[in-house]
Tab-separated table of C-alpha atoms and ligand atoms in Angstrom:
chain	number	residue	atom	x	y	z
B	259	MET	CA	-0.020	-0.038	0.016
B	260	ASP	CA	1.138	3.577	-0.764
B	261	MET	CA	3.064	4.846	2.231
B	262	GLN	CA	1.565	8.275	1.705
B	263	THR	CA	-1.943	6.966	2.288
B	264	SER	CA	-3.093	8.468	5.592
B	265	PHE	CA	-4.730	6.424	8.381
B	266	LEU	CA	-8.010	8.135	7.671
B	267	ASP	CA	-7.812	7.074	3.971
B	268	ARG	CA	-7.094	3.558	5.051
B	269	LEU	CA	-10.040	3.645	7.455
B	270	PHE	CA	-12.290	4.773	4.571
B	271	GLU	CA	-10.929	2.222	2.183
B	272	SER	CA	-11.529	-0.556	4.716
B	273	GLY	CA	-15.050	0.669	5.356
B	274	LEU	CA	-14.505	0.968	9.078
B	275	LEU	CA	-15.334	4.641	8.825
B	276	ILE	CA	-17.571	6.086	6.179
B	277	ASP	CA	-16.902	9.517	4.602
B	278	THR	CA	-19.864	11.895	4.820
B	279	GLY	CA	-18.005	14.805	3.143
B	280	VAL	CA	-17.495	16.591	6.408
B	281	ASP	CA	-14.246	16.365	8.341
B	282	GLY	CA	-14.870	14.689	11.608
B	283	LEU	CA	-18.352	13.403	10.850
B	284	TYR	CA	-18.229	9.734	9.983
B	285	GLY	CA	-20.337	6.648	9.651
B	286	ARG	CA	-19.118	3.567	11.427
B	287	SER	CA	-19.150	-0.055	10.145
B	288	GLY	CA	-20.665	-2.937	12.117
B	289	GLN	CA	-17.082	-4.133	12.727
B	290	PHE	CA	-16.107	-0.781	14.218
B	291	GLU	CA	-19.187	-0.791	16.440
B	292	ASP	CA	-18.453	-4.258	17.488
B	293	VAL	CA	-14.999	-3.154	18.807
B	294	ILE	CA	-16.650	-0.247	20.767
B	295	ALA	CA	-19.230	-2.663	22.228
B	296	ALA	CA	-16.559	-5.106	23.279
B	297	PHE	CA	-14.469	-2.431	24.887
B	298	GLU	CA	-17.513	-1.119	26.765
B	299	ARG	CA	-18.060	-4.664	28.162
B	300	LEU	CA	-14.504	-4.555	29.379
B	301	ILE	CA	-15.173	-1.204	31.037
B	302	ASP	CA	-18.251	-2.803	32.749
B	303	GLN	CA	-15.971	-5.641	33.936
B	304	PHE	CA	-13.624	-3.176	35.654
B	305	GLY	CA	-16.276	-0.872	36.919
B	306	GLY	CA	-19.315	-3.061	37.213
B	307	ALA	CA	-18.723	-3.913	40.942
B	308	ASP	CA	-18.775	-0.180	42.112
B	309	GLY	CA	-22.547	0.010	41.931
B	310	ALA	CA	-22.764	3.118	39.666
B	311	GLU	CA	-26.238	4.282	38.645
B	312	ALA	CA	-26.402	3.995	34.814
B	313	ILE	CA	-28.076	6.950	33.070
B	314	ARG	CA	-28.104	7.596	29.335
B	315	PHE	CA	-28.986	11.105	28.032
B	316	PRO	CA	-29.585	11.751	24.345
B	317	PRO	CA	-26.778	13.853	22.612
B	318	GLY	CA	-28.694	17.127	23.144
B	319	MET	CA	-29.122	18.872	26.538
B	320	ASN	CA	-31.423	21.493	27.922
B	321	ARG	CA	-30.143	24.855	26.814
B	322	ALA	CA	-30.846	26.516	30.084
B	323	PHE	CA	-28.457	24.018	31.860
B	324	PHE	CA	-25.845	24.562	29.099
B	325	GLU	CA	-26.026	28.223	29.762
B	326	THR	CA	-25.572	27.805	33.496
B	327	SER	CA	-22.676	25.423	32.965
B	328	GLY	CA	-20.472	28.354	31.767
B	329	TYR	CA	-19.441	26.359	28.639
B	330	MET	CA	-19.648	29.481	26.449
B	331	LYS	CA	-17.128	31.332	28.848
B	332	SER	CA	-14.611	28.472	28.492
B	333	PHE	CA	-15.099	26.911	25.129
B	334	PRO	CA	-17.295	29.078	22.854
B	335	GLN	CA	-15.370	27.825	19.843
B	336	LEU	CA	-16.410	24.214	20.297
B	337	ALA	CA	-20.169	24.594	21.101
B	338	GLY	CA	-22.963	23.484	18.786
B	339	THR	CA	-26.490	24.795	19.054
B	340	VAL	CA	-29.576	23.374	17.610
B	341	HIS	CA	-31.583	25.908	15.492
B	342	SER	CA	-34.903	25.445	13.649
B	343	PHE	CA	-37.264	27.074	11.226
B	344	CYS	CA	-40.067	28.664	13.178
B	345	GLY	CA	-41.685	30.968	10.700
B	346	ASN	CA	-45.063	31.122	8.900
B	347	GLU	CA	-45.915	30.135	5.264
B	348	LEU	CA	-44.641	33.398	3.969
B	349	ASP	CA	-41.397	32.906	5.779
B	350	HIS	CA	-41.300	29.445	4.282
B	351	MET	CA	-41.671	30.816	0.909
B	352	SER	CA	-38.701	33.200	1.296
B	353	LEU	CA	-36.701	30.269	2.861
B	354	LEU	CA	-37.191	28.072	-0.250
B	355	LYS	CA	-36.445	30.996	-2.560
B	356	CYS	CA	-33.305	31.719	-0.590
B	357	MET	CA	-32.210	28.096	-0.829
B	358	GLU	CA	-33.015	28.155	-4.633
B	359	VAL	CA	-30.683	31.013	-5.405
B	360	GLY	CA	-28.005	29.665	-3.041
B	361	ASP	CA	-28.224	32.419	-0.481
B	362	ASP	CA	-27.647	31.782	3.312
B	363	TRP	CA	-31.024	30.098	4.288
B	364	THR	CA	-29.845	29.403	7.824
B	365	LYS	CA	-29.657	33.016	8.993
B	366	ASP	CA	-33.260	33.189	10.197
B	367	GLN	CA	-33.261	29.845	11.998
B	368	GLN	CA	-34.122	30.232	15.622
B	369	ALA	CA	-32.414	28.778	18.619
B	370	THR	CA	-34.331	25.805	20.118
B	371	ASP	CA	-34.264	24.688	23.732
B	372	ILE	CA	-31.595	22.121	22.877
B	373	VAL	CA	-27.838	22.390	22.730
B	374	LEU	CA	-25.602	19.505	21.525
B	375	THR	CA	-24.013	17.887	24.514
B	376	PRO	CA	-20.290	18.888	24.725
B	377	ALA	CA	-19.300	16.234	27.335
B	378	ALA	CA	-21.384	13.167	28.720
B	379	CYS	CA	-21.483	14.484	32.262
B	380	TYR	CA	-22.886	17.956	31.470
B	381	PRO	CA	-26.657	17.025	31.754
B	382	LEU	CA	-25.955	14.991	34.889
B	383	TYR	CA	-25.114	17.729	37.510
B	384	PRO	CA	-28.445	19.584	37.296
B	385	THR	CA	-30.328	16.325	37.264
B	386	VAL	CA	-28.688	15.102	40.465
B	387	ALA	CA	-28.979	18.497	42.164
B	388	LYS	CA	-32.769	18.263	41.608
B	389	ARG	CA	-32.944	15.116	43.715
B	390	GLY	CA	-31.695	16.669	46.830
B	391	ALA	CA	-28.784	16.079	49.267
B	392	ILE	CA	-25.980	13.667	48.427
B	393	SER	CA	-25.471	10.758	50.758
B	394	GLU	CA	-22.401	11.001	53.166
B	395	SER	CA	-20.986	7.902	51.317
B	396	GLY	CA	-21.155	9.807	47.949
B	397	ALA	CA	-22.727	9.018	44.585
B	398	LEU	CA	-21.487	7.270	41.472
B	399	PHE	CA	-22.930	7.441	37.950
B	400	ASP	CA	-22.249	5.602	34.680
B	401	LEU	CA	-22.898	7.682	31.518
B	402	GLN	CA	-22.515	7.327	27.751
B	403	SER	CA	-23.360	9.855	25.117
B	404	TYR	CA	-22.529	11.093	21.663
B	405	CYS	CA	-20.806	14.517	22.246
B	406	PHE	CA	-20.488	17.446	19.806
B	407	ARG	CA	-17.350	19.569	19.507
B	408	HIS	CA	-16.874	22.033	16.638
B	409	GLU	CA	-13.204	20.941	15.733
B	410	PRO	CA	-13.136	19.737	12.207
B	411	SER	CA	-10.055	17.840	11.407
B	412	LYS	CA	-8.383	15.284	9.070
B	413	ASP	CA	-7.203	13.471	12.106
B	414	PRO	CA	-9.694	10.448	12.481
B	415	ALA	CA	-9.130	10.687	16.320
B	416	ARG	CA	-10.472	14.185	16.264
B	417	GLN	CA	-14.206	13.955	15.296
B	418	GLN	CA	-17.011	16.417	15.679
B	419	LEU	CA	-19.497	13.734	16.927
B	420	PHE	CA	-18.059	11.062	18.992
B	421	ARG	CA	-19.014	8.993	22.065
B	422	MET	CA	-17.715	9.364	25.606
B	423	ARG	CA	-18.345	6.706	28.286
B	424	GLU	CA	-18.012	8.397	31.820
B	425	TYR	CA	-18.030	7.608	35.367
B	426	VAL	CA	-18.809	10.544	37.471
B	427	CYS	CA	-18.267	10.604	41.318
B	428	MET	CA	-19.612	12.946	43.817
B	429	GLY	CA	-18.588	13.195	47.545
B	430	SER	CA	-15.851	14.275	49.866
B	431	GLU	CA	-12.448	15.482	48.395
B	432	LYS	CA	-10.848	12.201	49.474
B	433	HIS	CA	-13.612	10.088	48.101
B	434	VAL	CA	-13.476	11.716	44.617
B	435	THR	CA	-9.771	11.899	44.295
B	436	ASP	CA	-9.486	8.186	45.353
B	437	PHE	CA	-12.060	7.285	42.666
B	438	ARG	CA	-9.925	9.267	40.117
B	439	GLN	CA	-6.747	7.487	41.126
B	440	SER	CA	-8.320	4.103	41.105
B	441	TRP	CA	-9.489	4.684	37.403
B	442	MET	CA	-6.038	5.835	36.316
B	443	ASP	CA	-4.717	2.472	37.582
B	444	ARG	CA	-7.582	0.555	36.005
B	445	GLY	CA	-7.120	2.524	32.767
B	446	VAL	CA	-3.523	1.433	32.492
B	447	GLU	CA	-4.430	-2.130	33.353
B	448	MET	CA	-7.290	-2.230	30.795
B	449	MET	CA	-5.265	-0.862	27.935
B	450	LYS	CA	-2.405	-3.338	28.719
B	451	ALA	CA	-4.967	-6.151	28.536
B	452	VAL	CA	-5.824	-5.185	25.015
B	453	GLY	CA	-2.148	-4.654	24.006
B	454	LEU	CA	-2.035	-0.892	23.854
B	455	ASP	CA	1.032	1.282	24.851
B	456	VAL	CA	0.103	3.942	27.240
B	457	THR	CA	1.445	6.927	29.181
B	458	ILE	CA	-0.352	9.116	31.673
B	459	ASP	CA	0.439	12.831	31.762
B	460	VAL	CA	-0.996	15.925	33.442
B	461	ALA	CA	-3.088	18.018	31.017
B	462	ASN	CA	-5.219	21.035	30.582
B	463	ASP	CA	-8.328	22.018	28.629
B	464	PRO	CA	-8.115	24.391	25.701
B	465	PHE	CA	-9.828	27.344	27.481
B	466	PHE	CA	-10.612	30.110	24.994
B	467	GLY	CA	-8.680	33.344	24.613
B	468	ARG	CA	-6.115	35.168	26.737
B	469	ALA	CA	-7.968	34.737	30.127
B	470	GLY	CA	-8.237	31.029	29.172
B	471	LYS	CA	-4.472	30.762	29.358
B	472	MET	CA	-4.480	31.434	33.027
B	473	LEU	CA	-7.304	28.989	33.617
B	474	ALA	CA	-5.311	26.348	31.711
B	475	ASN	CA	-2.087	27.005	33.607
B	476	ASN	CA	-4.040	26.867	36.930
B	477	GLN	CA	-5.716	23.574	36.048
B	478	ARG	CA	-2.256	22.064	35.082
B	479	ASP	CA	-0.390	23.473	38.182
B	480	GLN	CA	-3.006	21.963	40.486
B	481	ASN	CA	-3.082	18.529	38.650
B	482	LEU	CA	-6.785	18.838	38.039
B	483	LYS	CA	-6.674	16.995	34.723
B	484	PHE	CA	-4.775	13.846	33.646
B	485	GLU	CA	-4.818	12.005	30.341
B	486	LEU	CA	-4.136	8.572	29.363
B	487	LEU	CA	-2.280	8.795	25.978
B	488	ILE	CA	-1.848	6.233	23.179
B	489	PRO	CA	-0.008	6.773	19.958
B	490	ILE	CA	-2.532	6.845	17.031
B	491	THR	CA	-1.774	9.561	14.481
B	492	SER	CA	1.680	10.410	15.735
B	493	ALA	CA	4.086	8.584	18.009
B	494	ALA	CA	5.644	11.810	19.097
B	495	LYS	CA	2.288	13.360	20.001
B	496	PRO	CA	0.132	10.621	21.343
B	497	THR	CA	-3.614	10.868	21.534
B	498	ALA	CA	-5.705	11.374	24.808
B	499	CYS	CA	-7.812	8.253	24.943
B	500	MET	CA	-9.087	8.806	28.498
B	501	SER	CA	-9.192	11.835	30.803
B	502	PHE	CA	-9.376	12.028	34.569
B	503	ASN	CA	-10.829	15.199	35.922
B	504	TYR	CA	-11.036	16.632	39.370
B	505	HIS	CA	-13.311	19.630	39.522
B	506	GLN	CA	-12.841	20.379	43.330
B	507	ASP	CA	-16.048	21.979	44.497
B	508	ALA	CA	-16.653	23.955	41.385
B	509	PHE	CA	-19.522	21.989	39.906
B	510	GLY	CA	-20.913	21.366	43.480
B	511	THR	CA	-21.040	25.096	44.072
B	512	LYS	CA	-22.448	25.908	40.618
B	513	TRP	CA	-25.148	23.359	40.635
B	514	GLY	CA	-25.922	23.344	44.447
B	515	LEU	CA	-24.800	19.720	45.055
B	516	ASN	CA	-24.638	19.520	48.802
B	517	PHE	CA	-24.453	17.002	51.624
B	518	ALA	CA	-27.325	16.925	54.046
B	519	ASP	CA	-25.477	19.280	56.454
B	520	GLY	CA	-25.330	21.869	53.487
B	521	SER	CA	-21.644	21.508	52.760
B	522	VAL	CA	-20.705	21.470	49.104
B	523	VAL	CA	-19.654	18.169	47.492
B	524	HIS	CA	-16.544	17.686	45.303
B	525	THR	CA	-16.865	15.922	41.960
B	526	ALA	CA	-14.577	14.030	39.585
B	527	CYS	CA	-15.246	12.466	36.145
B	528	VAL	CA	-13.389	9.822	34.208
B	529	GLY	CA	-14.029	9.771	30.399
B	530	PHE	CA	-13.265	7.126	27.913
B	531	GLY	CA	-13.070	8.363	24.319
B	532	LEU	CA	-14.690	5.317	22.596
B	533	GLU	CA	-13.799	6.042	18.963
B	534	ARG	CA	-10.147	6.952	19.964
B	535	ILE	CA	-9.719	3.670	21.842
B	536	ALA	CA	-11.221	1.728	18.781
B	537	LEU	CA	-8.898	3.660	16.525
B	538	ALA	CA	-5.891	2.961	18.776
B	539	LEU	CA	-6.700	-0.797	18.498
B	540	PHE	CA	-7.064	-0.702	14.676
B	541	HIS	CA	-3.914	1.408	14.462
B	542	THR	CA	-1.830	-0.840	16.810
B	543	HIS	CA	-3.176	-4.293	15.772
B	544	GLY	CA	-4.190	-3.686	12.200
B	545	LEU	CA	-7.516	-3.098	10.307
B	546	ASP	CA	-8.488	-6.700	10.225
B	547	VAL	CA	-9.867	-7.802	13.552
B	548	LYS	CA	-9.233	-11.513	12.705
B	549	GLU	CA	-5.576	-10.794	12.685
B	550	TRP	CA	-5.373	-9.277	16.112
B	551	PRO	CA	-3.303	-11.041	18.733
B	552	GLU	CA	-5.089	-13.956	20.477
B	553	SER	CA	-4.719	-12.269	23.939
B	554	VAL	CA	-6.361	-9.057	22.681
B	555	ARG	CA	-9.259	-10.997	21.073
B	556	LYS	CA	-9.679	-12.913	24.216
B	557	ALA	CA	-9.712	-9.749	26.453
B	558	LEU	CA	-12.446	-8.215	24.132
B	559	TRP	CA	-14.506	-11.195	23.103
B	560	GLY	CA	-13.826	-13.796	25.803
X	143	ATP	P1	-7.933	16.685	23.349
X	143	ATP	O1	-6.914	17.416	24.249
X	143	ATP	O2	-7.417	15.605	22.573
X	143	ATP	O3	-8.660	17.668	22.608
X	143	ATP	P2	-9.841	16.780	25.507
X	143	ATP	O4	-9.081	17.229	26.606
X	143	ATP	O5	-10.662	17.862	24.860
X	143	ATP	O6	-9.008	16.025	24.351
X	143	ATP	P3	-11.884	15.613	27.210
X	143	ATP	O7	-12.576	17.020	27.179
X	143	ATP	O8	-11.238	15.334	28.407
X	143	ATP	O9	-10.900	15.618	25.971
X	143	ATP	O10	-12.864	14.496	26.734
X	143	ATP	C1	-12.809	13.224	27.260
X	143	ATP	C2	-12.289	12.171	26.186
X	143	ATP	O11	-13.174	12.316	24.980
X	143	ATP	C3	-10.918	12.469	25.718
X	143	ATP	O12	-9.904	11.917	26.554
X	143	ATP	C4	-10.870	11.820	24.346
X	143	ATP	O13	-10.553	10.410	24.456
X	143	ATP	C5	-12.385	12.045	23.910
X	143	ATP	N1	-12.406	13.106	22.951
X	143	ATP	C6	-12.290	14.462	23.193
X	143	ATP	N2	-12.457	15.223	22.045
X	143	ATP	C7	-12.613	14.323	21.007
X	143	ATP	C8	-12.746	14.418	19.599
X	143	ATP	N3	-12.842	15.644	19.105
X	143	ATP	N4	-12.900	13.301	18.932
X	143	ATP	C9	-12.916	12.030	19.513
X	143	ATP	N5	-12.745	11.919	20.746
X	143	ATP	C10	-12.551	13.013	21.526
X	144	ZN	ZN1	-17.084	14.700	32.695
X	145	MG	MG1	-10.223	19.030	23.061
């Protein structure tokens, strides 16, 4: 095969990913999905005994919750909103005319009450806050959602619509930082079981603008975010396939998540980038699953 063929082209040629004409927006083959399903079962094996409450939200969230989250302060460049046509018949006629002559037909679309979910845990905090006080022994949730980020790229590991599996822990500082540490250890163990080379490093989010630089430095200096990295597109710059985030009491304060005595809970979340993990497996072991090492197939399919 031509050495110049990119990993993305090879994924298209093999049919594992399906080109839609938009960078970062792909269809997935049954084989690709089967790898994700198998890896999620492995996640269940590692986390299943913890007694997390499973919740599945759709890939859109309440716009009011999104506004309260402060996402537009930190990552305005990544957000995606859902807009719809809300006009009358006359408006409809001018809409169709507009499309016919190739003008911008989207400019009169109105914002709906739905925003695309930027990270699987975003809809959870207001949902849990509504339930009342958090137990002294803490709370644990198991989430999975398609997430949207407006970051079009030719790198197959950077998609605009991708799935995140998350565990979210709420409780005391010690409780949630222990949770985070245990998943860093499990993450390394899991990836080893499927034959992937990993490193863990401190990280920061890409907060927008000059003020964002300070937020990013602060996050890094305080070890609030770690990533588990696996080489996919580049050996020199491995890709984050999991992240381990400690929010201190920031989300507890924002959403009013409290213990019964009124004190604010701390939160942490651990996210698996499911497409990235599948891509790391295909990149490391080859595009044909039948050719994968026996130990890897055994870990995934028993
Ligand atoms: P990166 O630094 O690579 O942009 P991130 O810090 O933005 O990653 P998180 O916000 O921590 O990522 O999201 C949790 C996980 O979701 C990441 O560790 C990664 O595996 C996955 N992920 C994030 N952005 C994308 C994307 N654009 N496409 C595919 N997976 C992604
Ligand atoms: Zn999260
Ligand atoms: Mg990012």
